[in-house]
Short mmCIF file of C-alpha atoms in Angstrom, two decimals:
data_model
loop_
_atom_site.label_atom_id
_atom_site.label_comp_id
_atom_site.label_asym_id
_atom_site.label_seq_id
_atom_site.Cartn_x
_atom_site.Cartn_y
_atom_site.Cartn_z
CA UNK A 1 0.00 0.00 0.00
CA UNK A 2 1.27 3.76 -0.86
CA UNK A 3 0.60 6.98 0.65
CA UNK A 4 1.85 10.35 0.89
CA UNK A 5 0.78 10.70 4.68
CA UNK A 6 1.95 8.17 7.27
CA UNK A 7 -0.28 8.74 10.26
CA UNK A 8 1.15 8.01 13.59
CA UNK A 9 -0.39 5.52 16.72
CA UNK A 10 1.68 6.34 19.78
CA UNK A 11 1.93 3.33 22.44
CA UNK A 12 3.87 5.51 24.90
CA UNK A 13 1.60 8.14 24.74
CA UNK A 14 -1.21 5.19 25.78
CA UNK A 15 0.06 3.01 27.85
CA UNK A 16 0.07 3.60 30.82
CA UNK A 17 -2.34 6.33 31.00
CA UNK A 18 -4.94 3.54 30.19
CA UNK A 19 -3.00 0.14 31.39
CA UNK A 20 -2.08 1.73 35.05
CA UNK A 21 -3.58 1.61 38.35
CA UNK A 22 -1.95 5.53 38.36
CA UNK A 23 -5.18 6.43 37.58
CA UNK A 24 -4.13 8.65 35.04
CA UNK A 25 -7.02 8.29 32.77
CA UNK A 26 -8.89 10.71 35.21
CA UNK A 27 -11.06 12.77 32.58
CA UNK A 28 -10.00 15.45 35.00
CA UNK A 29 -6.42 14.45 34.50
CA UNK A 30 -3.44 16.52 32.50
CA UNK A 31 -2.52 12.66 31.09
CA UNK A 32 -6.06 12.53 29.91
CA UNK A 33 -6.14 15.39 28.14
CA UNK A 34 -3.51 14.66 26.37
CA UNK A 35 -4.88 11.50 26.14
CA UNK A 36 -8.02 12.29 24.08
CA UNK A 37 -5.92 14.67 21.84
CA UNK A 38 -3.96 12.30 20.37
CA UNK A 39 -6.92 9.90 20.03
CA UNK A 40 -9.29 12.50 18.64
CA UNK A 41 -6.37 13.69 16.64
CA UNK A 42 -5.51 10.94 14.69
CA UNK A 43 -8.91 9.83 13.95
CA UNK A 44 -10.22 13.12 12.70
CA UNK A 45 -6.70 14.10 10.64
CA UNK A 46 -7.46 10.58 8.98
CA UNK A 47 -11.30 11.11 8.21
CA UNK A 48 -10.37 14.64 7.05
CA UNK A 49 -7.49 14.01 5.11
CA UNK A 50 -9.18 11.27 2.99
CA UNK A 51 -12.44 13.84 2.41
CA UNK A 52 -9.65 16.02 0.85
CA UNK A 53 -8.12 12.72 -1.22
CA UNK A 54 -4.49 13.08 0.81
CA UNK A 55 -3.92 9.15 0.57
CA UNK A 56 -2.71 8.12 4.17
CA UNK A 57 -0.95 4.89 5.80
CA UNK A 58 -1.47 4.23 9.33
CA UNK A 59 2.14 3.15 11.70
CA UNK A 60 2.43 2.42 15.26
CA UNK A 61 5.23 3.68 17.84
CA UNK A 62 5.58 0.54 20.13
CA UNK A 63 6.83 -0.40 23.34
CA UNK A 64 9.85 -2.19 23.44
CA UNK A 65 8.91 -5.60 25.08
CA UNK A 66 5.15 -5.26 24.41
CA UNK A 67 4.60 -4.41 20.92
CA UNK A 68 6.91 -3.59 18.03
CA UNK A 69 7.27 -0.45 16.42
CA UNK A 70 5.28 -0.74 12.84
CA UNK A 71 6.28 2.98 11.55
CA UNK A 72 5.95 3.17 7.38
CA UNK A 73 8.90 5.42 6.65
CA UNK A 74 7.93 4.97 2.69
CA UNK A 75 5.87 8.22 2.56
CA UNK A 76 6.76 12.08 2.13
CA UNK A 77 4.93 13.40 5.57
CA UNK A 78 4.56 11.69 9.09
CA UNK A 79 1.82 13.19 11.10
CA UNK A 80 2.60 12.93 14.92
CA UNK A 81 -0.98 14.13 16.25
CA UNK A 82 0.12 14.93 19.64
CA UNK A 83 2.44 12.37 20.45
CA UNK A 84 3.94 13.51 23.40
CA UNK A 85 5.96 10.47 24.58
CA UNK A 86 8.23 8.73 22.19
CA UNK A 87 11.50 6.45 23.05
CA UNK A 88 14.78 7.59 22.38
CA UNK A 89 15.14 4.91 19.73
CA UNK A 90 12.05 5.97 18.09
CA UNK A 91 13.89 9.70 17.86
CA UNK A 92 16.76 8.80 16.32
CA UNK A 93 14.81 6.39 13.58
CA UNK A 94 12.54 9.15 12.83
CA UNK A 95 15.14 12.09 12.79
CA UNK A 96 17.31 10.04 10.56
CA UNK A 97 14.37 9.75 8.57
CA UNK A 98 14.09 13.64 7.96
CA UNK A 99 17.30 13.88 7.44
CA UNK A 100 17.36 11.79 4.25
CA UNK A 101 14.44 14.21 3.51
CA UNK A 102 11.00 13.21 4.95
CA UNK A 103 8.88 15.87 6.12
CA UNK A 104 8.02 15.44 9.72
CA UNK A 105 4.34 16.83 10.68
CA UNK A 106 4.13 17.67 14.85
CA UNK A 107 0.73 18.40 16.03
CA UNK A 108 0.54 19.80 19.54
CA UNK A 109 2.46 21.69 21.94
CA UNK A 110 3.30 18.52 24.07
CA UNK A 111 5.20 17.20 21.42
CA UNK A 112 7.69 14.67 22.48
CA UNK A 113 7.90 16.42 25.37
CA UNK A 114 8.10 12.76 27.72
CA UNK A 115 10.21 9.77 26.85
CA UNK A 116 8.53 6.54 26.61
CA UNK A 117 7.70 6.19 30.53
CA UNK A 118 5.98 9.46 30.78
CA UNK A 119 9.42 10.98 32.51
CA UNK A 120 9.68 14.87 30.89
CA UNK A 121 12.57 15.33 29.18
CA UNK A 122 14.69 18.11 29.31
CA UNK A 123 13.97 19.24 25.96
CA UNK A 124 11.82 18.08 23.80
CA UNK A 125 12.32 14.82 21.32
CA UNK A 126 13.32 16.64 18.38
CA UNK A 127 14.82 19.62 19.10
CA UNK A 128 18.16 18.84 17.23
CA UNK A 129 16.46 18.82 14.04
CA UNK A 130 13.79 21.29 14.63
CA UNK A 131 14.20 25.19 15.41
CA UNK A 132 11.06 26.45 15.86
CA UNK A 133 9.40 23.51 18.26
CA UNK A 134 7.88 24.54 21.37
CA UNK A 135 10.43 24.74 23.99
CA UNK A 136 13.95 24.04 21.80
CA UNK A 137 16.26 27.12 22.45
CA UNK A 138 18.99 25.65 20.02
CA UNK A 139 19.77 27.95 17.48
CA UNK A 140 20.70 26.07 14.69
CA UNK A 141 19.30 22.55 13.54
CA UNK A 142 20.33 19.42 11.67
CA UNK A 143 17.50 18.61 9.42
CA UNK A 144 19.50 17.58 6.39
CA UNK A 145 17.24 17.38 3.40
CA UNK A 146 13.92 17.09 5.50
CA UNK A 147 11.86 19.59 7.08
CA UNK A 148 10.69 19.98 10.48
CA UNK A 149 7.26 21.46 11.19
CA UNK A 150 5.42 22.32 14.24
CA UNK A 151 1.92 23.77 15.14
CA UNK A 152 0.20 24.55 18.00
CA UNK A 153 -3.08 23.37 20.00
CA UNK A 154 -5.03 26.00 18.42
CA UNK A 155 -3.58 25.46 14.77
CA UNK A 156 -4.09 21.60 15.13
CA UNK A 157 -7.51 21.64 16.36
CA UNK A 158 -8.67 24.13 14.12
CA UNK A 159 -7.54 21.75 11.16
CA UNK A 160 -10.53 19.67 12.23
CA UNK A 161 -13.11 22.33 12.74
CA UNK A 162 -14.71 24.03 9.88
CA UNK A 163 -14.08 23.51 5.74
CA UNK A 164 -12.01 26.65 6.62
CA UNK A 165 -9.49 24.79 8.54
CA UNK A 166 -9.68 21.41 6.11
CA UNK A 167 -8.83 23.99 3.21
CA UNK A 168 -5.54 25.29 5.36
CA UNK A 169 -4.43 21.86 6.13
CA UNK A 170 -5.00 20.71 2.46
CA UNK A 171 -2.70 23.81 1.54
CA UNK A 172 0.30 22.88 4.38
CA UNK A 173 -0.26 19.33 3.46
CA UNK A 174 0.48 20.11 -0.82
CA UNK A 175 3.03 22.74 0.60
CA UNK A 176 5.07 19.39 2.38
CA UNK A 177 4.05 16.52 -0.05
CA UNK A 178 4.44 18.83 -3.53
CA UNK A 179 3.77 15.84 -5.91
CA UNK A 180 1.21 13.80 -4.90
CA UNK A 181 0.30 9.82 -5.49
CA UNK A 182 -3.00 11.42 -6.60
CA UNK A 183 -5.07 14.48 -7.73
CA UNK A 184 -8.86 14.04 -8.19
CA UNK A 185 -12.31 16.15 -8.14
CA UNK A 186 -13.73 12.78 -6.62
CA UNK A 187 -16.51 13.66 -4.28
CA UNK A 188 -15.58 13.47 -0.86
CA UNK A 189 -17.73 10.23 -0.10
CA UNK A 190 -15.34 8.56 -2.31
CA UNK A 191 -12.58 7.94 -0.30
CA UNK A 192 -9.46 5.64 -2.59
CA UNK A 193 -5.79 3.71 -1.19
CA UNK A 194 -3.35 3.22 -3.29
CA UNK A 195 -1.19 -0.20 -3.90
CA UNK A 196 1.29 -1.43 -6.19
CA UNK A 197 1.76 -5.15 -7.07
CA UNK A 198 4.43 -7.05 -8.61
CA UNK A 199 8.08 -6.38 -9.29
CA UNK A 200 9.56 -3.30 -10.75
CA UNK A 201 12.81 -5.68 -11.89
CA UNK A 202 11.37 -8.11 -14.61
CA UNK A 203 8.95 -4.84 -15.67
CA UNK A 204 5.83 -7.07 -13.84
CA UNK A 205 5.01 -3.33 -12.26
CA UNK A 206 1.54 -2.40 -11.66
CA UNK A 207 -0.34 0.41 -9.76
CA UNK A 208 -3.84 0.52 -8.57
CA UNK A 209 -5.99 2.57 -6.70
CA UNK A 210 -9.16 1.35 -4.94
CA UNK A 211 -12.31 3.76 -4.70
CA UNK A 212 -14.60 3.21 -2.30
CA UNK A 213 -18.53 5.25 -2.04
CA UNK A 214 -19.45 6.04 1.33
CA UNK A 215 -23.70 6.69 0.35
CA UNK A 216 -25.97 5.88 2.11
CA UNK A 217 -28.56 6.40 -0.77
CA UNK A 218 -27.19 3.92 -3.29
CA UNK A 219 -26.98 6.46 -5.76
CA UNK A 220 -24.24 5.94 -9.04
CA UNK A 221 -21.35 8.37 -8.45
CA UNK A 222 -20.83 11.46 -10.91
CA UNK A 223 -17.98 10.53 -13.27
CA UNK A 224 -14.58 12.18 -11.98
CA UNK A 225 -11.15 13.15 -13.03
CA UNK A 226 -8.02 11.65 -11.41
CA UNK A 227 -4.47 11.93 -12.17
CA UNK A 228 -1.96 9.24 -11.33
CA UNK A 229 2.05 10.56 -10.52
CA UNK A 230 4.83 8.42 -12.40
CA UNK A 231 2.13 6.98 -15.38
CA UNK A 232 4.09 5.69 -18.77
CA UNK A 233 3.28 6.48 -21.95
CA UNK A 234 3.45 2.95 -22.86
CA UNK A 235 0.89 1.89 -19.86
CA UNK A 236 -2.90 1.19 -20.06
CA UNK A 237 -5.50 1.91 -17.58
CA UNK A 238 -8.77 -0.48 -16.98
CA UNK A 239 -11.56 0.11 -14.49
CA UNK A 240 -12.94 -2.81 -12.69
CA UNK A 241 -16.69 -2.79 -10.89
CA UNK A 242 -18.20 -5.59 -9.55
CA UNK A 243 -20.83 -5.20 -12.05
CA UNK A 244 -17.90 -4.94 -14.76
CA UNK A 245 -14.93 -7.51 -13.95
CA UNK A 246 -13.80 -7.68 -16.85
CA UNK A 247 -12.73 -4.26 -16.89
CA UNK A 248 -13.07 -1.09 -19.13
CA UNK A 249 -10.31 0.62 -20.67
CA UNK A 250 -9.85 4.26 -20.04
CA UNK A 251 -7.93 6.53 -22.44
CA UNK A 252 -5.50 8.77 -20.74
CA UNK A 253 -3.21 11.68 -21.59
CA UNK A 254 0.25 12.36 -19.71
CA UNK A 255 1.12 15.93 -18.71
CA UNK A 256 4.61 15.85 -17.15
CA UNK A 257 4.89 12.76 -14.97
CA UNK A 258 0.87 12.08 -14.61
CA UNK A 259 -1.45 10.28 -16.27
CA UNK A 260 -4.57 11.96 -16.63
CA UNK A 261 -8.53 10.13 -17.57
CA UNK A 262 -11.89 10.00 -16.48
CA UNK A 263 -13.38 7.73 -14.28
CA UNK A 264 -16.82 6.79 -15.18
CA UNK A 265 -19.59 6.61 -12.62
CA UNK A 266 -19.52 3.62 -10.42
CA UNK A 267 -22.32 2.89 -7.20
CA UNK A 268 -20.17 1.44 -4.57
CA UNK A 269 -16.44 0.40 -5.57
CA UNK A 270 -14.02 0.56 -8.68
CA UNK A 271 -10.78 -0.07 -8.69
CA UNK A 272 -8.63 1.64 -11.17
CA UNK A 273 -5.64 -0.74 -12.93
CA UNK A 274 -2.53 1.04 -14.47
CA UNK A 275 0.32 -1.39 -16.06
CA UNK A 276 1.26 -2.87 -19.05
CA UNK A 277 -1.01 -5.05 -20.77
CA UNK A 278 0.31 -8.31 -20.30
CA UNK A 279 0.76 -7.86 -17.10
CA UNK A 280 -3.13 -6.67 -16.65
CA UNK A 281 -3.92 -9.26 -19.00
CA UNK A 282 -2.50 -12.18 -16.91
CA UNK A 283 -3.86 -10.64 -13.72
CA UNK A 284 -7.60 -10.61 -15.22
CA UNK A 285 -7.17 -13.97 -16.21
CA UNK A 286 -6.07 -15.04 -12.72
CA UNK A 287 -9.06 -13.33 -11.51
CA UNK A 288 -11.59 -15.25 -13.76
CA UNK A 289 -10.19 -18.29 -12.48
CA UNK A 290 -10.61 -17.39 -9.07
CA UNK A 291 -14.03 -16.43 -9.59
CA UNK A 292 -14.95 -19.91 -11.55
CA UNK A 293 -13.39 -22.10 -8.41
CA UNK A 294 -15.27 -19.44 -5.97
CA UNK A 295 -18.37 -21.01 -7.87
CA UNK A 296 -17.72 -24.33 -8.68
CA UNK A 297 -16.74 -24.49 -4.27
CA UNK A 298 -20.33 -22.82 -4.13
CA UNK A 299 -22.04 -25.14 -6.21
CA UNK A 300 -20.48 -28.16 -4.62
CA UNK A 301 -21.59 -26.95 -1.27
CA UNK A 302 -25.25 -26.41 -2.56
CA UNK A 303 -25.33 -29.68 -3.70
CA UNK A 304 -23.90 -31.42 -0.77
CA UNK A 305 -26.88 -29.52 0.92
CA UNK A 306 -29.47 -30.91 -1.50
CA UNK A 307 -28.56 -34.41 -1.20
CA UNK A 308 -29.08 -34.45 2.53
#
């Protein structure tokens, strides 16, 4: 799976405000609050940044001896939504990251401000690669050919608020990711992920992205326009629906490194194919087959049914 926005589930910034006889999941509680921001946070940047078509892969920051860390460094921005305690370890992967040029994303005013067991630090997590974070008083930073950037409380939750605020976080999100997987005018019910398959080495290569319709009416989508980054002139592009596996091939145009066409209107999921045509050939050939033994199994089971 591909995205341009790796979305970030902090352990230490869970565990033992909820796993603790501390009691520090007191809704009254400083730990709380900070608590419910993350939470809140990451759930709403994820349902908001997939209304605006910002394709997004979710990682984990583990606990050493509990659970492993499961952080997807293959994307341009990583969205800490106020992740206020992070290991040491978990620094230094992350700032090496940046430094090879990802573009780290801090929500929050707490950020990194504890280690993993909740003990404050003396300066926040990243402070050697970022100048402007709340409480760093370094003045100069090692970012290498990554960014660093940090907004507030009042900044983060406002991304969440209003269309006003989804608009400025669309803006700072383009501003950090600059060429995305994907550009669309897909309603915002249609939410899509991104894959690739195969093997880039014997030119097997393929790319697809998966659109899912969030109505609750039934009704056919409107036709939209997407544009896929790193498309070859010498690709093709078919659209699968259930009600069309066989597929439909789209004409496209390239302008620069995209491929541009027209998806037609689908009710509840397409999936859009991009590779070259053997390759798609084989694949929907596979897939036949798959469906014939799906309904041979079926028919064997019906008939097993019968006879008893």
């Amino acid at each position: 799976r591909k995205a341009d926005v790796g979305l970030v589930y902090s352990l230490p910034s869970i565990l033992w405000r909820t796993f603790s006889t501390l009691q520090f999941y007191d809704s009254k509680s400083y730990n709380s609050t900070l608590l419910a921001k993350h939470l809140s946070w990451l759930a709403g940047s994820e349902d908001v940044l997939n209304d605006l078509h910002i394709t997004t892969n979710a990682g984990i920051l583990g606990f050493e001896g509990i659970y492993p860390d499961q952080l997807n460094l293959n994307v341009s921005v990583l969205l800490l939504p106020s992740v206020d305690a992070i290991s040491d370890r978990q620094v230094v992967q992350i700032s090496d990251w940046v430094r090879a040029g990802g573009h780290l994303f801090l929500w929050g005013n707490a950020s990194g401000i504890n280690n993993e067991h909740l003990c404050t630090r003396d300066s926040p997590a990243f402070c050697e690669i970022c100048l402007k974070c709340f409480g760093c008083t370094n003045s100069s930073s090692n970012v290498g050919k990554g960014s660093v950037t940090m907004v507030s409380d009042a900044v983060s939750a406002g991304y969440l608020k209003d269309d006003e605020g989804k608009q400025q976080l669309l803006q700072d999100m383009l501003a950090l990711i600059k060429e995305p997987l994907v550009l669309t005018n897909a309603s915002k019910l249609i939410h899509m992920n991104v894959f690739t398959h195969g093997s880039i080495h014997n030119n097997s290569l393929m790319k697809s992205v998966h659109f899912v319709h969030y109505s609750h009416s039934g009704n056919m989508t409107e036709s939209f326009f997407v544009a896929l980054r790193n498309v070859s002139q010498t690709n093709v592009m078919y659209f699968f629906t259930p009600e069309t596996p066989e597929g439909i091939r789209l004409p496209f145009s390239m302008q620069a490194s995209y491929g541009h066409t027209l998806v037609p209107s689908f009710q509840t999921y397409g999936v859009l194919a991009i590779g070259n045509e053997e390759e798609l050939a084989a694949r929907r050939v596979a897939a036949h087959l798959r469906r014939l033994q799906i309904k041979i199994e079926i028919s064997s089971r019906c008939r097993g049914e019968t006879r008893q």
